[in-house]
GROMACS .gro file of N, CA, C and O in nm:
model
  440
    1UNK      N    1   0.084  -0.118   0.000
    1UNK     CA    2   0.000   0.000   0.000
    1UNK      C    3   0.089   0.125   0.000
    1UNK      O    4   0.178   0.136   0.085
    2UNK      N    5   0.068   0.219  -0.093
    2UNK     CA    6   0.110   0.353  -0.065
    2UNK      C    7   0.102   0.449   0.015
    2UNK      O    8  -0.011   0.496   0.019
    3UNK      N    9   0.174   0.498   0.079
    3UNK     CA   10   0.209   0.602   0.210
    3UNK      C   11   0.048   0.695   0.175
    3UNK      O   12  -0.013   0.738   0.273
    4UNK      N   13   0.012   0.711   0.089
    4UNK     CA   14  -0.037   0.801   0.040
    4UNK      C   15  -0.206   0.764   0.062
    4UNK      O   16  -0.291   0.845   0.026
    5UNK      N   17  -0.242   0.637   0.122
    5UNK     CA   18  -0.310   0.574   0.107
    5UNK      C   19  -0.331   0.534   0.223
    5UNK      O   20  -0.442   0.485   0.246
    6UNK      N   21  -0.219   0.543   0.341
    6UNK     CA   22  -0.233   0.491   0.424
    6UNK      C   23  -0.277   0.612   0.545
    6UNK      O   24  -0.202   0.704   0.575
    7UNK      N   25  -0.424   0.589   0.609
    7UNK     CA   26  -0.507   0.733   0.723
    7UNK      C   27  -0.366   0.724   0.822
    7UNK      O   28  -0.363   0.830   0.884
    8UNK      N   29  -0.291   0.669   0.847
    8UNK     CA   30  -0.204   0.684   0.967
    8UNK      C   31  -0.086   0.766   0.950
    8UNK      O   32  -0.015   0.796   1.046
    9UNK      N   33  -0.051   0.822   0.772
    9UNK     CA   34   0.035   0.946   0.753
    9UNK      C   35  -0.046   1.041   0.667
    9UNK      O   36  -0.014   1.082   0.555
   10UNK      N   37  -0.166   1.071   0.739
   10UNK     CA   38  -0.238   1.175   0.649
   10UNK      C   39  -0.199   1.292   0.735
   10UNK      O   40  -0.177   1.397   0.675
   11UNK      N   41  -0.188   1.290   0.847
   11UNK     CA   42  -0.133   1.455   0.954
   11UNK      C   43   0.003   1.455   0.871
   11UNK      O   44   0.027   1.566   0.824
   12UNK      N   45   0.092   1.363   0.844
   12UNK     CA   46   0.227   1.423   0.730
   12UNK      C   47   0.225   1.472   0.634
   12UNK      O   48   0.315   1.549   0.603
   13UNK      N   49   0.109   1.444   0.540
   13UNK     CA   50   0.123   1.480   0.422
   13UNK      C   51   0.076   1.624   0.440
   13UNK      O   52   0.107   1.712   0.359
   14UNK      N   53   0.003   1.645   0.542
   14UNK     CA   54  -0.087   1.770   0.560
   14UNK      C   55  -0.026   1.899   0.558
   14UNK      O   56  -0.037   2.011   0.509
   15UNK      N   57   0.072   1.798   0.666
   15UNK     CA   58   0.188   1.928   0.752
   15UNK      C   59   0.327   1.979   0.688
   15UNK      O   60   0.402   2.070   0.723
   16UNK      N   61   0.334   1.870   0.561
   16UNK     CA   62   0.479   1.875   0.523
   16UNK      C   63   0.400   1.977   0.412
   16UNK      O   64   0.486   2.055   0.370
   17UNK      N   65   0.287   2.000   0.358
   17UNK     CA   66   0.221   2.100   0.243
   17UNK      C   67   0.197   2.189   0.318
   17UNK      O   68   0.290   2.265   0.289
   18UNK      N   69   0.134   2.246   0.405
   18UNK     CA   70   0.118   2.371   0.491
   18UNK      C   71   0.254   2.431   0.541
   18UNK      O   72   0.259   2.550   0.573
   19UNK      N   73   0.361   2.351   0.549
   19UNK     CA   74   0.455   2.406   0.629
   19UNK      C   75   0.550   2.459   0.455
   19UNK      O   76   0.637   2.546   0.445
   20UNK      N   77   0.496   2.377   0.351
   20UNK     CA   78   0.567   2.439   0.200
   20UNK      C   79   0.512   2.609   0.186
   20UNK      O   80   0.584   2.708   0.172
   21UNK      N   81   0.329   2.604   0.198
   21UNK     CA   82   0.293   2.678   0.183
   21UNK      C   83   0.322   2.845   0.257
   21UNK      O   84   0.338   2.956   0.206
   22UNK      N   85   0.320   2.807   0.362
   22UNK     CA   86   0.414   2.875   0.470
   22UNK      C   87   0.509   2.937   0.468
   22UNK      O   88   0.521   3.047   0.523
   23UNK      N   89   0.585   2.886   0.411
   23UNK     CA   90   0.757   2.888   0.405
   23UNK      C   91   0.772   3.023   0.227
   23UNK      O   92   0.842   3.123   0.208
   24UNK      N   93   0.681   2.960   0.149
   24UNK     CA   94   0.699   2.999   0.029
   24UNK      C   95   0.621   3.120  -0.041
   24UNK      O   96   0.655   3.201  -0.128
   25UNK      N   97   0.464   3.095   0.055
   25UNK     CA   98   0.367   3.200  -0.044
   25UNK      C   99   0.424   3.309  -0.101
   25UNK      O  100   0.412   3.333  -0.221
   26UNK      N  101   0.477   3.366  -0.037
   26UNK     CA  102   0.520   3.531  -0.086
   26UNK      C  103   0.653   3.536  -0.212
   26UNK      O  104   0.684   3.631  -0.283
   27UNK      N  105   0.705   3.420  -0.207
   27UNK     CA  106   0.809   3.407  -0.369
   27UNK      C  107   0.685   3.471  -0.519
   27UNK      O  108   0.580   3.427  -0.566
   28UNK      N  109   0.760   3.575  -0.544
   28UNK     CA  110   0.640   3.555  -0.633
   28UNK      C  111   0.654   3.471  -0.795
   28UNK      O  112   0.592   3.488  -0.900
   29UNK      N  113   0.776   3.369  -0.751
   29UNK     CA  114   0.804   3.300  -0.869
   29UNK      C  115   0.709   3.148  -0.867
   29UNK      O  116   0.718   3.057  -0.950
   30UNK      N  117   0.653   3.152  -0.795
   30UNK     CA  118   0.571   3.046  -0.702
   30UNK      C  119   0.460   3.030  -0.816
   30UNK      O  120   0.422   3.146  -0.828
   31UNK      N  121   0.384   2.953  -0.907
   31UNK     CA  122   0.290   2.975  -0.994
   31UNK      C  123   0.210   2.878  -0.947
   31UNK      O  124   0.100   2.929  -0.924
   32UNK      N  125   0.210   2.735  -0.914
   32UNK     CA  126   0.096   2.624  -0.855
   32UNK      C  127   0.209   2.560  -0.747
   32UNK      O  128   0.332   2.562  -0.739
   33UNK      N  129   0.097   2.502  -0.668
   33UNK     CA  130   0.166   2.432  -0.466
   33UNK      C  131   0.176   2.274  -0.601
   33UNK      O  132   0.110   2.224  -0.693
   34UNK      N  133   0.279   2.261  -0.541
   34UNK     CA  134   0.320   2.035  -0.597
   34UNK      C  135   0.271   1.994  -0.458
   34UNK      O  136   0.308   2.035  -0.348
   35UNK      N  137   0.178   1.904  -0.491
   35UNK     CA  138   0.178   1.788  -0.363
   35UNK      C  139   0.304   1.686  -0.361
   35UNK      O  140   0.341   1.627  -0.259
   36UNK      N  141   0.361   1.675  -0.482
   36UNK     CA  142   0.504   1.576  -0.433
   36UNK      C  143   0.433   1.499  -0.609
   36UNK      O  144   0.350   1.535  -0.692
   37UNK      N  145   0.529   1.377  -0.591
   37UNK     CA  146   0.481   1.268  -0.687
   37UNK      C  147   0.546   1.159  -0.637
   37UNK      O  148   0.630   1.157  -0.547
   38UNK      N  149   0.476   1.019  -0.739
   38UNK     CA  150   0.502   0.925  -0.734
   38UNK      C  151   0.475   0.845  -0.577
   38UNK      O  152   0.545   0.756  -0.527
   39UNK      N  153   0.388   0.890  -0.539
   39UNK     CA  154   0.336   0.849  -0.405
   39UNK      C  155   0.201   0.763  -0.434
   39UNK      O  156   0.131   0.740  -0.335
   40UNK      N  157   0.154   0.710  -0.572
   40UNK     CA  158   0.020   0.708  -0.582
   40UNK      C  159  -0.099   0.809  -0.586
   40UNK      O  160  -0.081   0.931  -0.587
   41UNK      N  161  -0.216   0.753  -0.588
   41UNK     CA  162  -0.307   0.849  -0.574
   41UNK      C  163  -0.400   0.823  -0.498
   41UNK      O  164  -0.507   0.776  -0.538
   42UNK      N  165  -0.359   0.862  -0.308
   42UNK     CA  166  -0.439   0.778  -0.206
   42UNK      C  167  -0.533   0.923  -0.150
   42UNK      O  168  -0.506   1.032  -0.200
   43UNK      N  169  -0.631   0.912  -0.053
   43UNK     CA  170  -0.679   0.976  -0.002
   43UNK      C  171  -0.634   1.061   0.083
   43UNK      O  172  -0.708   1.147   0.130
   44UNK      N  173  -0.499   1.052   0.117
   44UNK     CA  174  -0.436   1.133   0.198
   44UNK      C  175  -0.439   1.289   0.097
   44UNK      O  176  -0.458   1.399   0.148
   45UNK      N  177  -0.420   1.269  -0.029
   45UNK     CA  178  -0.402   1.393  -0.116
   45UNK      C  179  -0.504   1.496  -0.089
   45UNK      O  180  -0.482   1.616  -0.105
   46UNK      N  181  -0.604   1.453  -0.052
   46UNK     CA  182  -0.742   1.506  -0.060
   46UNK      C  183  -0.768   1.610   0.086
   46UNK      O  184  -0.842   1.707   0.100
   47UNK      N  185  -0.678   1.545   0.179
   47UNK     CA  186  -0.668   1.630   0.283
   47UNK      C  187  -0.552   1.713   0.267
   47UNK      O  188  -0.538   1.824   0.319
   48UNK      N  189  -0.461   1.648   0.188
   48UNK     CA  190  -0.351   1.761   0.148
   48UNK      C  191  -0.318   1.877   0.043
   48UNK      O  192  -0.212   1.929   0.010
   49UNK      N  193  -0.495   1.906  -0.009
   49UNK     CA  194  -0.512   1.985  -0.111
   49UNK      C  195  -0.606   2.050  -0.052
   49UNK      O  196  -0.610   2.165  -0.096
   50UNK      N  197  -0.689   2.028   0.030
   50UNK     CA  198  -0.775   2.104   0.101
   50UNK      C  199  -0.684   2.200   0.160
   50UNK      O  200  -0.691   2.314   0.114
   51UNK      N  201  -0.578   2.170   0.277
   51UNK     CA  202  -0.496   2.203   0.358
   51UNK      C  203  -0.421   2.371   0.269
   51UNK      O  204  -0.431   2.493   0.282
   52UNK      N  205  -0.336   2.250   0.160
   52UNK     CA  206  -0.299   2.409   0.099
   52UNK      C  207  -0.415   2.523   0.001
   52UNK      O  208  -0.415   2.646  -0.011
   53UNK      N  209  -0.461   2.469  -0.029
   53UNK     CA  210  -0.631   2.541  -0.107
   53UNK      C  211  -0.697   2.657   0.037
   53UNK      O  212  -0.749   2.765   0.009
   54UNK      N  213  -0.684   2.616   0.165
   54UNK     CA  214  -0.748   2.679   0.265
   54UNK      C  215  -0.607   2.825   0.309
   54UNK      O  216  -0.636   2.930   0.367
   55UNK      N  217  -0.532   2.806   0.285
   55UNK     CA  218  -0.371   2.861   0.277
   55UNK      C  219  -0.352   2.943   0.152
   55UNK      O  220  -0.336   3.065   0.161
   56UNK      N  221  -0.354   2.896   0.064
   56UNK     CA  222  -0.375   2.981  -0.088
   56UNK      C  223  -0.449   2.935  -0.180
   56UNK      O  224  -0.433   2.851  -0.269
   57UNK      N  225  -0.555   3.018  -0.139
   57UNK     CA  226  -0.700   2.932  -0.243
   57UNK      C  227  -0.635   3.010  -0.399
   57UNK      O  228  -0.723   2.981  -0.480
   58UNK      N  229  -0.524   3.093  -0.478
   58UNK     CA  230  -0.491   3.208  -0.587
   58UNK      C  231  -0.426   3.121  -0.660
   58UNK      O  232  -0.410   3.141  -0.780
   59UNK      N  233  -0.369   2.984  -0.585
   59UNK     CA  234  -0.287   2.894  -0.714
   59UNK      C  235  -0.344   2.782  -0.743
   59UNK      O  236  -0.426   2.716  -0.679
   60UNK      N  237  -0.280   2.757  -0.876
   60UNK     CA  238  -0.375   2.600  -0.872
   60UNK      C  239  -0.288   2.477  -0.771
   60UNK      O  240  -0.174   2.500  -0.732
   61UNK      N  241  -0.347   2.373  -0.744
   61UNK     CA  242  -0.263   2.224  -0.695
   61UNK      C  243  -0.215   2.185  -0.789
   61UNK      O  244  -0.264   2.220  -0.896
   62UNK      N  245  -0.086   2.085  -0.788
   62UNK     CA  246  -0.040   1.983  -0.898
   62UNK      C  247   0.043   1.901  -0.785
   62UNK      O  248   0.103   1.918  -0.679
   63UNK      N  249  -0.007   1.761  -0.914
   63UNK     CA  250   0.028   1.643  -0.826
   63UNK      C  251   0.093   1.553  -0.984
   63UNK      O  252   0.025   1.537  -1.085
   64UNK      N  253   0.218   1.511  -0.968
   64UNK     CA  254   0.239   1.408  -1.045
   64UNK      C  255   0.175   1.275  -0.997
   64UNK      O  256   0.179   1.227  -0.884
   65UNK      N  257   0.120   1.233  -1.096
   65UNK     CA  258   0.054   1.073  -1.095
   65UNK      C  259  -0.081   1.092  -1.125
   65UNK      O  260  -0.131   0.984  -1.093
   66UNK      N  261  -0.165   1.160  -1.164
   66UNK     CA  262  -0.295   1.174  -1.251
   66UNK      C  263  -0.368   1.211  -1.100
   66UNK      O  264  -0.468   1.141  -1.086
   67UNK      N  265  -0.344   1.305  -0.980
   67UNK     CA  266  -0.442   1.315  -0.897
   67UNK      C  267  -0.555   1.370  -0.928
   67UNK      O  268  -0.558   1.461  -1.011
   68UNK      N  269  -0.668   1.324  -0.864
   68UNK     CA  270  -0.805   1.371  -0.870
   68UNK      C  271  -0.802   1.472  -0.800
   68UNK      O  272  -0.854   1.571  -0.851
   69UNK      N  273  -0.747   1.487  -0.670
   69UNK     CA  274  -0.807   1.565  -0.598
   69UNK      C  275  -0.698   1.706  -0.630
   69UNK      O  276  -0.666   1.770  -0.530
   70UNK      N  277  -0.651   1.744  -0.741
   70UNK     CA  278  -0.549   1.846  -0.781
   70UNK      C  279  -0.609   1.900  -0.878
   70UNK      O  280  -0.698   1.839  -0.937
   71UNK      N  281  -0.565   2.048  -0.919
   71UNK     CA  282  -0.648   2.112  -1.018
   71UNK      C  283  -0.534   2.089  -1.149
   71UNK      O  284  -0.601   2.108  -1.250
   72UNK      N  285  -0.457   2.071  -1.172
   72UNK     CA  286  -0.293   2.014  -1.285
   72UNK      C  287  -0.273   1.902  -1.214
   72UNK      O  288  -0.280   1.893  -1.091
   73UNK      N  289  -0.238   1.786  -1.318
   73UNK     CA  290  -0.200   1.677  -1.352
   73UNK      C  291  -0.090   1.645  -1.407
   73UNK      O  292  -0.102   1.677  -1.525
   74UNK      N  293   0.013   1.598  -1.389
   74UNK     CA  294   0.161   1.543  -1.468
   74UNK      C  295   0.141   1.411  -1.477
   74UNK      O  296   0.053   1.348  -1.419
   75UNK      N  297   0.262   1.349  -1.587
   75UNK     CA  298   0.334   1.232  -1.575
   75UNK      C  299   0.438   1.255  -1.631
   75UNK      O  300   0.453   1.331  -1.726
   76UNK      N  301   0.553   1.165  -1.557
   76UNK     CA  302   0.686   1.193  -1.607
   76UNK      C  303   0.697   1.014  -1.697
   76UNK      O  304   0.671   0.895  -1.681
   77UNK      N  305   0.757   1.120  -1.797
   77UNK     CA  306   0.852   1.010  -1.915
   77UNK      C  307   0.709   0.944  -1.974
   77UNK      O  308   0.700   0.825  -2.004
   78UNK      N  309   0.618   1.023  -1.983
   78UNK     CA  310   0.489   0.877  -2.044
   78UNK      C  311   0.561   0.892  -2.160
   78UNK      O  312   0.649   0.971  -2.197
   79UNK      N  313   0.487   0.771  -2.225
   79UNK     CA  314   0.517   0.723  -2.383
   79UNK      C  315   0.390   0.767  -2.465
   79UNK      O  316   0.283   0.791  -2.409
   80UNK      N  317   0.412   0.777  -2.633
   80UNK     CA  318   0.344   0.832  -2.715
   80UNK      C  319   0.167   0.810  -2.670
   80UNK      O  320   0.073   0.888  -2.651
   81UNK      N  321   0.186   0.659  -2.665
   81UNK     CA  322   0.043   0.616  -2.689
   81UNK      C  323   0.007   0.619  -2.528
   81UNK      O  324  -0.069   0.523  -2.512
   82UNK      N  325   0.019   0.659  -2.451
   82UNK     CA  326  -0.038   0.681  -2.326
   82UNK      C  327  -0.061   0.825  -2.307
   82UNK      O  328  -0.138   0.861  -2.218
   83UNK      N  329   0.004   0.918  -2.389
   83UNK     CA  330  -0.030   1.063  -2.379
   83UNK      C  331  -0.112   1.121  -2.527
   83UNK      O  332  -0.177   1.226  -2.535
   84UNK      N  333  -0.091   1.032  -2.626
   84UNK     CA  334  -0.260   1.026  -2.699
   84UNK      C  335  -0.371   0.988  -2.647
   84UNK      O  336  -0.477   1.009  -2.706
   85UNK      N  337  -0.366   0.922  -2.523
   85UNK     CA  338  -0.491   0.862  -2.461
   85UNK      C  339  -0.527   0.956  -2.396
   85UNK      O  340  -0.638   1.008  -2.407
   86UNK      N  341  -0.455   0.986  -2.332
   86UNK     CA  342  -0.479   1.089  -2.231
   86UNK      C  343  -0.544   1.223  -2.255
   86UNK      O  344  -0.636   1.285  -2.202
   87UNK      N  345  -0.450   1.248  -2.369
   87UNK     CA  346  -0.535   1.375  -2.461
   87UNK      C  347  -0.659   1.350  -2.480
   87UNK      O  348  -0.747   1.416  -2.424
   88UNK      N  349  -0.690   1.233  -2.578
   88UNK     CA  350  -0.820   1.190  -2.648
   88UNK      C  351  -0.960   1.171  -2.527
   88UNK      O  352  -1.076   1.207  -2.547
   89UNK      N  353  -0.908   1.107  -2.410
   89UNK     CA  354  -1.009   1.121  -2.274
   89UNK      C  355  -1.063   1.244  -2.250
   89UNK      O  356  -1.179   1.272  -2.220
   90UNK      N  357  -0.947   1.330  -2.269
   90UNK     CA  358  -0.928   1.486  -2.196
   90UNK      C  359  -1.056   1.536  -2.294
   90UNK      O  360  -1.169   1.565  -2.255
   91UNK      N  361  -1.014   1.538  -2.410
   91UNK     CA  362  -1.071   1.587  -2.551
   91UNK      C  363  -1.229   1.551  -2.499
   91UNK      O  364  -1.310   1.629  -2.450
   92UNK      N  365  -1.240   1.431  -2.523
   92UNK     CA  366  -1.387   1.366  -2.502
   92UNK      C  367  -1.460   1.427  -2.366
   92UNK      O  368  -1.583   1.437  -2.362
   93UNK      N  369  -1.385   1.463  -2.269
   93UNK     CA  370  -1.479   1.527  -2.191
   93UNK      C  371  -1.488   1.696  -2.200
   93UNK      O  372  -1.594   1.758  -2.183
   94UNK      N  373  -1.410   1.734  -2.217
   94UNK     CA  374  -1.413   1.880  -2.274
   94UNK      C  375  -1.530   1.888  -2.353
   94UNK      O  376  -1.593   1.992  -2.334
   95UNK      N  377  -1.581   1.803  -2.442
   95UNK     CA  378  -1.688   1.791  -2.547
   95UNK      C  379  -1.799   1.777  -2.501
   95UNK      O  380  -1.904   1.799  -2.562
   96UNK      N  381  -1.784   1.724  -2.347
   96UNK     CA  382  -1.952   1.734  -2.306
   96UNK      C  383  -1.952   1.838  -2.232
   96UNK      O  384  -2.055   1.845  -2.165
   97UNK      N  385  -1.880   1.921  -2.215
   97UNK     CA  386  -1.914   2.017  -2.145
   97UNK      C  387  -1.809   2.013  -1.934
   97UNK      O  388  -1.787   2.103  -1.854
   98UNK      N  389  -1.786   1.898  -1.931
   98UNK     CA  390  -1.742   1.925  -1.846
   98UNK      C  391  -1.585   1.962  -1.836
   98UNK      O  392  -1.504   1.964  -1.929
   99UNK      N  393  -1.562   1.995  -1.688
   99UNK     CA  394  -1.466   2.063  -1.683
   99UNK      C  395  -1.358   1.976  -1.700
   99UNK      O  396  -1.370   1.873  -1.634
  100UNK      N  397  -1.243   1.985  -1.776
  100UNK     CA  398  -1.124   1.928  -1.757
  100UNK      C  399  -1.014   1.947  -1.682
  100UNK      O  400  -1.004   2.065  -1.650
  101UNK      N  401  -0.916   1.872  -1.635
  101UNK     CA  402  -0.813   1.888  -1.581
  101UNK      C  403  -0.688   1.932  -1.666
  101UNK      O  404  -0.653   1.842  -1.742
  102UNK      N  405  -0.605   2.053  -1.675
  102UNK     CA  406  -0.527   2.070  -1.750
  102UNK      C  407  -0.396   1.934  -1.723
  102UNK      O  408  -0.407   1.863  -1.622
  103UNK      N  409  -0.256   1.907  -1.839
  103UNK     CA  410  -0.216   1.765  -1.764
  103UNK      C  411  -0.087   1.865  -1.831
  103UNK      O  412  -0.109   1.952  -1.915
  104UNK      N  413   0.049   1.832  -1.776
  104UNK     CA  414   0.170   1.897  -1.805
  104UNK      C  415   0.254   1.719  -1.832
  104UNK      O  416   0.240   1.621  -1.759
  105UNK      N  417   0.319   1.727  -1.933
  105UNK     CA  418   0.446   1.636  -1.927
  105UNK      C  419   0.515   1.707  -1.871
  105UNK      O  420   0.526   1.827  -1.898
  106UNK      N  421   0.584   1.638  -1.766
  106UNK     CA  422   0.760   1.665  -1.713
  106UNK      C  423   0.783   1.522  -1.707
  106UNK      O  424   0.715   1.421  -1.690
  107UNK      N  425   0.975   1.572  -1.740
  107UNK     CA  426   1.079   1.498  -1.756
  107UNK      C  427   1.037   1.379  -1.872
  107UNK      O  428   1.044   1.256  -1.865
  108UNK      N  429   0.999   1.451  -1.960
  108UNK     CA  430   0.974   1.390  -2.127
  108UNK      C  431   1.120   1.300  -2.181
  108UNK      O  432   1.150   1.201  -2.247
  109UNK      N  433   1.188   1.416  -2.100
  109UNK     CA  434   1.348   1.368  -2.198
  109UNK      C  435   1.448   1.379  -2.092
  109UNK      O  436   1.445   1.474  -2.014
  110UNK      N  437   1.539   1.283  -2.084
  110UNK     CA  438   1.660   1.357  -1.958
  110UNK      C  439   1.779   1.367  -2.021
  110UNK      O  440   1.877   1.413  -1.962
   0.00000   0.00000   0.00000
Protein backbone atom coordinates (compact mmCIF):
# COMPACT_ATOMS: atom_id res chain seq x y z
CA UNK A 1 0.00 0.00 0.00
CA UNK A 2 1.10 3.53 -0.65
CA UNK A 3 2.09 6.02 2.10
CA UNK A 4 -0.37 8.01 0.40
CA UNK A 5 -3.10 5.74 1.07
CA UNK A 6 -2.33 4.91 4.24
CA UNK A 7 -5.07 7.33 7.23
CA UNK A 8 -2.04 6.84 9.67
CA UNK A 9 0.35 9.46 7.53
CA UNK A 10 -2.38 11.75 6.49
CA UNK A 11 -1.33 14.55 9.54
CA UNK A 12 2.27 14.23 7.30
CA UNK A 13 1.23 14.80 4.22
CA UNK A 14 -0.87 17.70 5.60
CA UNK A 15 1.88 19.28 7.52
CA UNK A 16 4.79 18.75 5.23
CA UNK A 17 2.21 21.00 2.43
CA UNK A 18 1.18 23.71 4.91
CA UNK A 19 4.55 24.06 6.29
CA UNK A 20 5.67 24.39 2.00
CA UNK A 21 2.93 26.78 1.83
CA UNK A 22 4.14 28.75 4.70
CA UNK A 23 7.57 28.88 4.05
CA UNK A 24 6.99 29.99 0.29
CA UNK A 25 3.67 32.00 -0.44
CA UNK A 26 5.20 35.31 -0.86
CA UNK A 27 8.09 34.07 -3.69
CA UNK A 28 6.40 35.55 -6.33
CA UNK A 29 8.04 33.00 -8.69
CA UNK A 30 5.71 30.46 -7.02
CA UNK A 31 2.90 29.75 -9.94
CA UNK A 32 0.96 26.24 -8.55
CA UNK A 33 1.66 24.32 -4.66
CA UNK A 34 3.20 20.35 -5.97
CA UNK A 35 1.78 17.88 -3.63
CA UNK A 36 5.04 15.76 -4.33
CA UNK A 37 4.81 12.68 -6.87
CA UNK A 38 5.02 9.25 -7.34
CA UNK A 39 3.36 8.49 -4.05
CA UNK A 40 0.20 7.08 -5.82
CA UNK A 41 -3.07 8.49 -5.74
CA UNK A 42 -4.39 7.78 -2.06
CA UNK A 43 -6.79 9.76 -0.02
CA UNK A 44 -4.36 11.33 1.98
CA UNK A 45 -4.02 13.93 -1.16
CA UNK A 46 -7.42 15.06 -0.60
CA UNK A 47 -6.68 16.30 2.83
CA UNK A 48 -3.51 17.61 1.48
CA UNK A 49 -5.12 19.85 -1.11
CA UNK A 50 -7.75 21.04 1.01
CA UNK A 51 -4.96 22.03 3.58
CA UNK A 52 -2.99 24.09 0.99
CA UNK A 53 -6.31 25.41 -1.07
CA UNK A 54 -7.48 26.79 2.65
CA UNK A 55 -3.71 28.61 2.77
CA UNK A 56 -3.75 29.81 -0.88
CA UNK A 57 -7.00 29.32 -2.43
CA UNK A 58 -4.91 32.08 -5.87
CA UNK A 59 -2.87 28.94 -7.14
CA UNK A 60 -3.75 26.00 -8.72
CA UNK A 61 -2.63 22.24 -6.95
CA UNK A 62 -0.40 19.83 -8.98
CA UNK A 63 0.28 16.43 -8.26
CA UNK A 64 2.39 14.08 -10.45
CA UNK A 65 0.54 10.73 -10.95
CA UNK A 66 -2.95 11.74 -12.51
CA UNK A 67 -4.42 13.15 -8.97
CA UNK A 68 -8.05 13.71 -8.70
CA UNK A 69 -8.07 15.65 -5.98
CA UNK A 70 -5.49 18.46 -7.81
CA UNK A 71 -6.48 21.12 -10.18
CA UNK A 72 -2.93 20.14 -12.85
CA UNK A 73 -2.00 16.77 -13.52
CA UNK A 74 1.61 15.43 -14.68
CA UNK A 75 3.34 12.32 -15.75
CA UNK A 76 6.86 11.93 -16.07
CA UNK A 77 8.52 10.10 -19.15
CA UNK A 78 4.89 8.77 -20.44
CA UNK A 79 5.17 7.23 -23.83
CA UNK A 80 3.44 8.32 -27.15
CA UNK A 81 0.43 6.16 -26.89
CA UNK A 82 -0.38 6.81 -23.26
CA UNK A 83 -0.30 10.63 -23.79
CA UNK A 84 -2.60 10.26 -26.99
CA UNK A 85 -4.91 8.62 -24.61
CA UNK A 86 -4.79 10.89 -22.31
CA UNK A 87 -5.35 13.75 -24.61
CA UNK A 88 -8.20 11.90 -26.48
CA UNK A 89 -10.09 11.21 -22.74
CA UNK A 90 -9.28 14.86 -21.96
CA UNK A 91 -10.71 15.87 -25.51
CA UNK A 92 -13.87 13.66 -25.02
CA UNK A 93 -14.79 15.27 -21.91
CA UNK A 94 -14.13 18.80 -22.74
CA UNK A 95 -16.88 17.91 -25.47
CA UNK A 96 -19.52 17.34 -23.06
CA UNK A 97 -19.14 20.17 -21.45
CA UNK A 98 -17.42 19.25 -18.46
CA UNK A 99 -14.66 20.63 -16.83
CA UNK A 100 -11.24 19.28 -17.57
CA UNK A 101 -8.13 18.88 -15.81
CA UNK A 102 -5.27 20.70 -17.50
CA UNK A 103 -2.16 17.65 -17.64
CA UNK A 104 1.70 18.97 -18.05
CA UNK A 105 4.46 16.36 -19.27
CA UNK A 106 7.60 16.65 -17.13
CA UNK A 107 10.79 14.98 -17.56
CA UNK A 108 9.74 13.90 -21.27
CA UNK A 109 13.48 13.68 -21.98
CA UNK A 110 16.60 13.57 -19.58
Amino acid sequence: MAFSSEPSWVKEFTERSENMVRRYENHASIVMWSLGNEYGNGINFKSDAAAVKKLDATRPTHYEGNSSYCDVTSYMSPDVQWLERVGTERLQTFQTGEPVTPHVVCEYAH
